[in-house]
Short mmCIF file of C-alpha atoms in Angstrom, two decimals:
data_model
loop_
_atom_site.label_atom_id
_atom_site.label_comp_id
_atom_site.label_asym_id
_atom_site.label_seq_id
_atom_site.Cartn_x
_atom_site.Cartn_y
_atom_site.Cartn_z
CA UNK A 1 8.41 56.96 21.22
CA UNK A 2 5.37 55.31 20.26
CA UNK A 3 7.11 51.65 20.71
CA UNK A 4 4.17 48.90 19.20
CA UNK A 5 1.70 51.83 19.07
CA UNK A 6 -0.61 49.75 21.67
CA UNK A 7 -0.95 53.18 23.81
CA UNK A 8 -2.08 55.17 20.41
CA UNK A 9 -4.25 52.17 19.83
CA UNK A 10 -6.42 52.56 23.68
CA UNK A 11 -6.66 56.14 22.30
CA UNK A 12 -8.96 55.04 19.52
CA UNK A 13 -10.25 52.11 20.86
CA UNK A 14 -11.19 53.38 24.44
CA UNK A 15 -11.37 56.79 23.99
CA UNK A 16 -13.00 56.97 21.40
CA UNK A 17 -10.56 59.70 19.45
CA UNK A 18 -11.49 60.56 16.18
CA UNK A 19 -7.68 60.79 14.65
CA UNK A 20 -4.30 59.69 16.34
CA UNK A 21 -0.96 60.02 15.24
CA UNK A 22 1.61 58.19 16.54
CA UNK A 23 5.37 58.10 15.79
CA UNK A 24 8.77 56.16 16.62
CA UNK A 25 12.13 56.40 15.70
CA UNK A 26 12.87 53.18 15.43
CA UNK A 27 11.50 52.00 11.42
CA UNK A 28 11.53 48.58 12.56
CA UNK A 29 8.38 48.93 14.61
CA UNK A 30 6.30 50.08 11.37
CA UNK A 31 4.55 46.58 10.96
CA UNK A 32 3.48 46.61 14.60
CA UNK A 33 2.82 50.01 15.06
CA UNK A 34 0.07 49.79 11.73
CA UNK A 35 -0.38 46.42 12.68
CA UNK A 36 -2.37 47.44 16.32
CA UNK A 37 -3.74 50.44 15.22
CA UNK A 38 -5.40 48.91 12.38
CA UNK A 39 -7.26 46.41 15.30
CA UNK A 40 -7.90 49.13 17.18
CA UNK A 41 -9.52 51.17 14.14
CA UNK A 42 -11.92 47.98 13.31
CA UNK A 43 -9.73 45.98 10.72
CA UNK A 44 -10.11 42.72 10.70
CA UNK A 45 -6.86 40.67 11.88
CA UNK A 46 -6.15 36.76 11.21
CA UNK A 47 -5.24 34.68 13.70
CA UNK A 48 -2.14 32.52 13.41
CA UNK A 49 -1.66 29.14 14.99
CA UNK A 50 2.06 28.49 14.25
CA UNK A 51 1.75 24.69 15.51
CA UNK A 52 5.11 23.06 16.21
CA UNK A 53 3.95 19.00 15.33
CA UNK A 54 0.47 18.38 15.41
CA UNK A 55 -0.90 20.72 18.51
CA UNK A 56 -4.51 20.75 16.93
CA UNK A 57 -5.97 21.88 21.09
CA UNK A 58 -5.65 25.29 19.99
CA UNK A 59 -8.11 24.96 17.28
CA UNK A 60 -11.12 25.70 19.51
CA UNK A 61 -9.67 28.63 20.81
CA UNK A 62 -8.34 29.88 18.07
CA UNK A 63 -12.28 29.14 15.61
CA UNK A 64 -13.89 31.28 18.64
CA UNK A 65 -11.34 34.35 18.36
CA UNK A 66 -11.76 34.84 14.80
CA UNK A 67 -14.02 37.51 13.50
CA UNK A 68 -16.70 36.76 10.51
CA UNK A 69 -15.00 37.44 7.70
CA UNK A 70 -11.55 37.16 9.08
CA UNK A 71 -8.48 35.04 8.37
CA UNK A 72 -7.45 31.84 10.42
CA UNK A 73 -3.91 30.82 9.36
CA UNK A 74 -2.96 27.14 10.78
CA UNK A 75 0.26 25.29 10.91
CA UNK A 76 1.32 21.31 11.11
CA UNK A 77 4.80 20.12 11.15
CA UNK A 78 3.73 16.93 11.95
CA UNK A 79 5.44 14.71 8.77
CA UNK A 80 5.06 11.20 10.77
CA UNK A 81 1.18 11.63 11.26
CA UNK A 82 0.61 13.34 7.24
CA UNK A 83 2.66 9.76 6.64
CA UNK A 84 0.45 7.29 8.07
CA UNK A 85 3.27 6.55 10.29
CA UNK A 86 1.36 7.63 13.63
CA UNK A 87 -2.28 6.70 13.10
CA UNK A 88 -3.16 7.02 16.71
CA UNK A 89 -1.55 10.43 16.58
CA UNK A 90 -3.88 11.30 13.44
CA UNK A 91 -7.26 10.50 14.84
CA UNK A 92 -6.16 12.14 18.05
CA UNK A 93 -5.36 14.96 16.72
CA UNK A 94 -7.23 15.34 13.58
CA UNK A 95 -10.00 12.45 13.63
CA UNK A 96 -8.49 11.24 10.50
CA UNK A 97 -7.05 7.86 10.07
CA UNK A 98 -4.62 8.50 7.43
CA UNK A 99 -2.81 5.74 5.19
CA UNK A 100 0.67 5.93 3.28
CA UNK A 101 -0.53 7.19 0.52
CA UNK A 102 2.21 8.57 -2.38
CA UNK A 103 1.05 11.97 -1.94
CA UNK A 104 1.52 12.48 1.85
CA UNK A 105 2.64 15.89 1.65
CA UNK A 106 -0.30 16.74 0.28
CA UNK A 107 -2.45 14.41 2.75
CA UNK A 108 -0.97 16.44 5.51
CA UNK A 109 -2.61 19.77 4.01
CA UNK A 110 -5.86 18.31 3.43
CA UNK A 111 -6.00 16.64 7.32
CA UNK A 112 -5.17 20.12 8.80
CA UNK A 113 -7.99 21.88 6.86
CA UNK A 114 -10.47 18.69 7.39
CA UNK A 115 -9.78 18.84 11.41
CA UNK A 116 -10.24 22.64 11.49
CA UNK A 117 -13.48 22.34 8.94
CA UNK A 118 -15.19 19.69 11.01
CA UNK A 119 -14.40 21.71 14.34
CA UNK A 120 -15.21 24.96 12.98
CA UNK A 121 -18.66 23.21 11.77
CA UNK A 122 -20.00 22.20 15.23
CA UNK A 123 -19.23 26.06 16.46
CA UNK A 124 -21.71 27.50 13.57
CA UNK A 125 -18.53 28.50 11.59
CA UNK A 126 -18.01 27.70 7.67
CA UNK A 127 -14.17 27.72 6.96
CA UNK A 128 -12.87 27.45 3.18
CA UNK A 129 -9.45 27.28 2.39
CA UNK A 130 -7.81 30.73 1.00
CA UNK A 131 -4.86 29.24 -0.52
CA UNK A 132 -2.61 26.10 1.20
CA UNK A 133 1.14 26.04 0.82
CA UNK A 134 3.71 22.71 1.62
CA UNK A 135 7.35 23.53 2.58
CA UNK A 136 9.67 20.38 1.97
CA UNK A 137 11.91 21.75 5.15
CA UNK A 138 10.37 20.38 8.66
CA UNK A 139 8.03 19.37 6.81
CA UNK A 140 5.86 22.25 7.39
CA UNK A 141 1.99 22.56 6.32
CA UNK A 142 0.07 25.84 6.16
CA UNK A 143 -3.45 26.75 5.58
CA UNK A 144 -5.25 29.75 5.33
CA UNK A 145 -8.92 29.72 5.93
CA UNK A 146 -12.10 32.24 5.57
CA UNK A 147 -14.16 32.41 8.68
CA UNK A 148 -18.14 32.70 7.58
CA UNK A 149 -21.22 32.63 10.26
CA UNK A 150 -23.27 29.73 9.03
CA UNK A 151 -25.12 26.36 10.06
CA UNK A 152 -24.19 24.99 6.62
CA UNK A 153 -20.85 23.88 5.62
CA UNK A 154 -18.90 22.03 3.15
CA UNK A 155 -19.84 18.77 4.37
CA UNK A 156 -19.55 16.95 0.88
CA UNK A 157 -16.03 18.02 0.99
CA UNK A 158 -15.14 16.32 4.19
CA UNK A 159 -14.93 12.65 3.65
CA UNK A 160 -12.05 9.97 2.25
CA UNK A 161 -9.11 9.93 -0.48
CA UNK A 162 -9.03 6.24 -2.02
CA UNK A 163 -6.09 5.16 -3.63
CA UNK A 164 -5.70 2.36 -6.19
CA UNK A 165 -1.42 0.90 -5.41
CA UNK A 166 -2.27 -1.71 -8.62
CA UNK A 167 -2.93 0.81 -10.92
CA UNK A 168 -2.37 4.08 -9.16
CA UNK A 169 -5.74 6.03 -8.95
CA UNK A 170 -6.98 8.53 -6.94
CA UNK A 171 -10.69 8.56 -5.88
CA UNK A 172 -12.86 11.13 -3.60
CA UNK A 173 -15.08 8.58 -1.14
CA UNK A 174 -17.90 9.76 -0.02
CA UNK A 175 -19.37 8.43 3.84
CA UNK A 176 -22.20 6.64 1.45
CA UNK A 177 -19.39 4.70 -0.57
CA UNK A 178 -16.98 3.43 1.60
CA UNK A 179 -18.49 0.46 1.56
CA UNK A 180 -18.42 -0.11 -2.19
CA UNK A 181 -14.68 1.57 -2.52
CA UNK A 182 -13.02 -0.51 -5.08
CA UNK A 183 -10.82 0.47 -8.22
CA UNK A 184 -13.56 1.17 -10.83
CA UNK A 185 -10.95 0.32 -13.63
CA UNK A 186 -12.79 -2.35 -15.87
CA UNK A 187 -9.68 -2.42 -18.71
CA UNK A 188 -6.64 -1.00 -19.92
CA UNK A 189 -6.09 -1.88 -23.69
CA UNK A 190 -2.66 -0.21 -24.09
CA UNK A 191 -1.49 -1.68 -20.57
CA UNK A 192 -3.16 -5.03 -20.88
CA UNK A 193 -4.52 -4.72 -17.26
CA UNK A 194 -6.88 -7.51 -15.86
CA UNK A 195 -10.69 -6.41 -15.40
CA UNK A 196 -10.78 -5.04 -11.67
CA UNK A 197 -12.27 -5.09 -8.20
CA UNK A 198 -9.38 -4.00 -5.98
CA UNK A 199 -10.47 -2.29 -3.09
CA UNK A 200 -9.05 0.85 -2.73
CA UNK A 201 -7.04 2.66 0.16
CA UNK A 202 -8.46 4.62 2.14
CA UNK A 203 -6.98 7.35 4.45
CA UNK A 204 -9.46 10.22 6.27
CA UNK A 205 -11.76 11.36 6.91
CA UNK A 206 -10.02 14.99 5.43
CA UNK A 207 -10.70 17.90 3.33
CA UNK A 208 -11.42 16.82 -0.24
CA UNK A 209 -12.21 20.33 -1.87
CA UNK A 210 -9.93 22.53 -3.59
CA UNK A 211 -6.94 23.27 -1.76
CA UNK A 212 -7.41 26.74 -2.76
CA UNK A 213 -9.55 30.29 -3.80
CA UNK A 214 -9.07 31.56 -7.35
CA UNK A 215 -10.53 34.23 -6.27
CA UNK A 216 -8.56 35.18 -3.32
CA UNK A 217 -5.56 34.09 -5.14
CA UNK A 218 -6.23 36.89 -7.75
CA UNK A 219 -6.14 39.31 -5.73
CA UNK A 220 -3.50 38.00 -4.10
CA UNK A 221 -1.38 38.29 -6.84
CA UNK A 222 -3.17 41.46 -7.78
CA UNK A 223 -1.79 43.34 -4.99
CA UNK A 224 1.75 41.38 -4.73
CA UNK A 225 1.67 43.03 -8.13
CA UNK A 226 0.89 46.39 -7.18
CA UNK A 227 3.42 46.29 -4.09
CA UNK A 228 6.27 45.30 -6.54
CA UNK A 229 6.75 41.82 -4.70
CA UNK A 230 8.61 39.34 -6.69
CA UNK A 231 11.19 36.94 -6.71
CA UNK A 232 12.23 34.52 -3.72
CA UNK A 233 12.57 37.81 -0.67
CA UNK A 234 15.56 36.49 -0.35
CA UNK A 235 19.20 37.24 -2.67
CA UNK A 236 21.33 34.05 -3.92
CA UNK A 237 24.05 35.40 -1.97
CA UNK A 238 21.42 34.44 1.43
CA UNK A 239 19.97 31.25 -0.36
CA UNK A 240 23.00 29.41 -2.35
CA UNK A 241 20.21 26.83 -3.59
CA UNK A 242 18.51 29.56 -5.71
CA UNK A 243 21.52 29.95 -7.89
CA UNK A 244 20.68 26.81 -9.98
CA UNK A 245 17.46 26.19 -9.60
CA UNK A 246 17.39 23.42 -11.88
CA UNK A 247 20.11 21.25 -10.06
CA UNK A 248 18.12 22.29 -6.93
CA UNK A 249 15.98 19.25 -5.00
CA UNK A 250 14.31 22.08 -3.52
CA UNK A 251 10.97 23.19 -4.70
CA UNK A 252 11.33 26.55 -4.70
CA UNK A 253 9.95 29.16 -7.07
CA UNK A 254 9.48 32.72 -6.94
CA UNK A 255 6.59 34.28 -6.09
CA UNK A 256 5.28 35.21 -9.19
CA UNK A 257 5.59 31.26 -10.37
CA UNK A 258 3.96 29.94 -7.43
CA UNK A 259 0.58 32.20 -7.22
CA UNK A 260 0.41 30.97 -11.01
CA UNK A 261 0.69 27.47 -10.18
CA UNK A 262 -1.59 27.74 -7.06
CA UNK A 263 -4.16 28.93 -9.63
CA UNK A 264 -3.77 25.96 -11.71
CA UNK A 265 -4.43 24.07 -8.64
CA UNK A 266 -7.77 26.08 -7.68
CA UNK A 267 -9.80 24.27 -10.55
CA UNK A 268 -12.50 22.54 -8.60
CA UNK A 269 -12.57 19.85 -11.55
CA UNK A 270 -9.20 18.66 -9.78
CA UNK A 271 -9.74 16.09 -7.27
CA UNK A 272 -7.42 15.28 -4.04
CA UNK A 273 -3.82 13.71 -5.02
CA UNK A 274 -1.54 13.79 -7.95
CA UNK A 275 1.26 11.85 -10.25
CA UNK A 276 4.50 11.80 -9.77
CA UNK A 277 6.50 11.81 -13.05
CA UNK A 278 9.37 9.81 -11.46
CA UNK A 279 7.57 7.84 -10.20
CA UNK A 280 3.67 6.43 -10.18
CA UNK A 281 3.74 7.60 -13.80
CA UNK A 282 7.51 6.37 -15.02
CA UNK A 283 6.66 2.85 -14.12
CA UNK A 284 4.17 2.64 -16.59
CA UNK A 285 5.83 4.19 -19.42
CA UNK A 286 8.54 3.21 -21.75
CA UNK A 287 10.06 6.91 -20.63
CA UNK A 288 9.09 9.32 -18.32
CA UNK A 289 7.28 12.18 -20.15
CA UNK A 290 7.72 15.88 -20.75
CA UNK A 291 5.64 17.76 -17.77
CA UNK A 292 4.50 20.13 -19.29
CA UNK A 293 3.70 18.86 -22.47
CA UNK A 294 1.86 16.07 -21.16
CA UNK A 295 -0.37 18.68 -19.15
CA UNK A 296 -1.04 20.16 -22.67
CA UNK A 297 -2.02 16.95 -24.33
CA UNK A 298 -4.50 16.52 -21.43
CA UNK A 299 -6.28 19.84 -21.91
CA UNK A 300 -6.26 19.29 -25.58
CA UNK A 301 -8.29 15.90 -24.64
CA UNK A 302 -10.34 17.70 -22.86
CA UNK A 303 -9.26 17.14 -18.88
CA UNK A 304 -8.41 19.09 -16.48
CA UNK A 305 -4.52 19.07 -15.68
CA UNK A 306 -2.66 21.72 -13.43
CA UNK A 307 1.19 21.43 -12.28
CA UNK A 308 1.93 20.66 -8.51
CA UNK A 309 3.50 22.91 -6.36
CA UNK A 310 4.39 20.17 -3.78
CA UNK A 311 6.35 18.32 -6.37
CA UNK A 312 8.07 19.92 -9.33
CA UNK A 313 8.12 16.83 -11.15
CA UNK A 314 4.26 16.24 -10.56
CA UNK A 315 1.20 17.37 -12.34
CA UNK A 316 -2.34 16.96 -10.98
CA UNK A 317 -5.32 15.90 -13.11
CA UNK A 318 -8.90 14.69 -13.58
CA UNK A 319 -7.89 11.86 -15.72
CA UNK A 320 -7.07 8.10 -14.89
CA UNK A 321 -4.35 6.36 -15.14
CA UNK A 322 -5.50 4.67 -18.13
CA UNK A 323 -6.07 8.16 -20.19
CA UNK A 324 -2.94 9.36 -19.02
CA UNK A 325 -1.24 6.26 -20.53
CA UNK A 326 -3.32 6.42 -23.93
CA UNK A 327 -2.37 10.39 -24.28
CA UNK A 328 0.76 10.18 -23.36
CA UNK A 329 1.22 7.26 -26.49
CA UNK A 330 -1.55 8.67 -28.80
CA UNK A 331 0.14 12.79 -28.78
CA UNK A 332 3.37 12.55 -27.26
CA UNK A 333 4.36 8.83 -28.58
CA UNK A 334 5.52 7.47 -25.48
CA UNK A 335 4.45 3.86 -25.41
CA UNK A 336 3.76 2.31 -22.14
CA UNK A 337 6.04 0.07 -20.18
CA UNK A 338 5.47 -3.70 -21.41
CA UNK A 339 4.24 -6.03 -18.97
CA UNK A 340 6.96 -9.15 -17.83
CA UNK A 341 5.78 -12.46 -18.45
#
């Protein structure tokens, strides 16, 4: 009848006993039970803000409960703010004036982790992200984030995503260069795009760092290994979208698939934002391209390319638009889109 296990977890935490053993009849209590007596032994447990919108007043709180070394897992549902829909909302909440920028799911990832960052930062905390996930339902925006005593802190990854809408770059602005934020394209020979000074977008200030730990995500998938986890925890006969996955607008992906693409994400050569095939990318070409084999003609180039695992139709990369173009014609022979005259 040990219920949670909280009075088993007094006994080693107050009384100091050198071995308890608790029980319950009940199986469903095991995660508590192990949960609270794990506390109680010393472990160290994360602390999970499961924010419904954008409730960022529990940051504070929730930076000064977290133990050195521990886990701080954060939550944003807020899709109107990630947007640039509510502005007011943004810097209120976040101190980030975000824009409409094509990769808002992603912006709302990278203003959650930016807010806690810079809030963390004046409490002597370092926070890095672990590993950041986007669900399409709600939306809903996730973080997970390493709590380290330190004065110093990722400052040069806390500043502005720029965004080029004539020719569909992404930049990383420093506080130094928003001044001087303009489109650095000079020309496009297989595009026949004007020399260029358009000023770029610019939405933050936000996390502009990896959105993840290769690391962590190793052994991540190390132990999700050695635990047998796979698959979606869920049967088709629970989730009808899983049965055809490809006929599915749902990005989902089984477990296995997404630590591997969260992986290809962790490259720190990777800046913030990425290309939609449909879309940004599409309306330059004569077709849209293979994925995949467009990511491989990038590495072969020598750039860094990853998939996206907030779009399945997306790919992220270190290239411009302009190299994307030229290896898309030069390996895969997809010409770009002619201009109208």
């Amino acid at each position: 009848m040990s219920a949670s296990g909280m009075r088993g977890a007094r006994y080693l935490a107050q009384a100091e006993a050198d071995e308890v053993w608790i029980n319950d009849g009940s199986s469903d209590l095991h995660e508590a039970m192990v949960f609270n007596m794990c506390t109680a032994a010393g472990m160290t447990p994360p602390i999970d803000v499961d924010s419904f919108g954008s409730e960022s007043m529990y940051f504070p709180a929730a930076i000064d409960a977290v133990r050195y070394g521990g886990l701080l897992y954060l939550t944003s549902t807020d899709g109107f703010t990630s947007s640039g829909k509510r502005q007011e909302r943004g810097l209120a909440a976040y101190g980030a004036f975000l824009r409409a920028l094509p990769w808002s799911n992603e912006q709302g990832l990278r203003m959650v982790i930016g807010g806690a960052v810079r809030e963390a930062a004046s409490r002597g905390v370092a926070l890095t992200p672990v590993f950041s996930l986007y669900s399409y339902h709600g939306p809903v925006f996730r973080v997970m984030l390493r709590a380290r005593r330190s004065a110093e802190w990722a400052a040069q990854h806390y500043g502005f995503a720029g965004h080029c809408f004539v020719h569909g770059d992404n930049y990383t602005v420093g506080w130094k260069d928003i001044a001087g934020a303009v489109c650095s394209l000079v020309w496009v020979r297989t595009a026949g795009l004007p020399r260029s000074s358009t000023p770029l977008v610019l939405s933050g200030p936000m996390w502009t760092g990896p959105l993840h730990d290769a690391e962590e995500l190793r052994a991540m998938k190390a132990e999700a290994e050695a635990r047998g986890w796979e698959g979606f925890g869920m049967s088709a006969a629970d989730a009808p979208f899983l049965r055809d996955r490809k006929k599915s607008s749902r990005n989902a992906r089984p477990l296995e698939d997404l630590l591997d693409v969260l992986l290809e994400e962790a490259d720190p050569r990777l800046p913030p934002g990425f290309f939609s095939i449909d879309d940004s990318v599409a309306r330059r070409m004569a077709r849209p391209p293979p994925r995949d084999a467009l990511i491989a003609a990038l590495r072969e180039e020598g750039f860094a390319a990853a998939r996206c695992h907030l779009e399945a139709r997306a790919f992220r990369t270190n290239a411009c638009m302009a190299d994307v173009l030229r290896v898309a014609e030069d390996r895969l022979g997809i010409p770009p889109r002619k201009a109208k005259t």
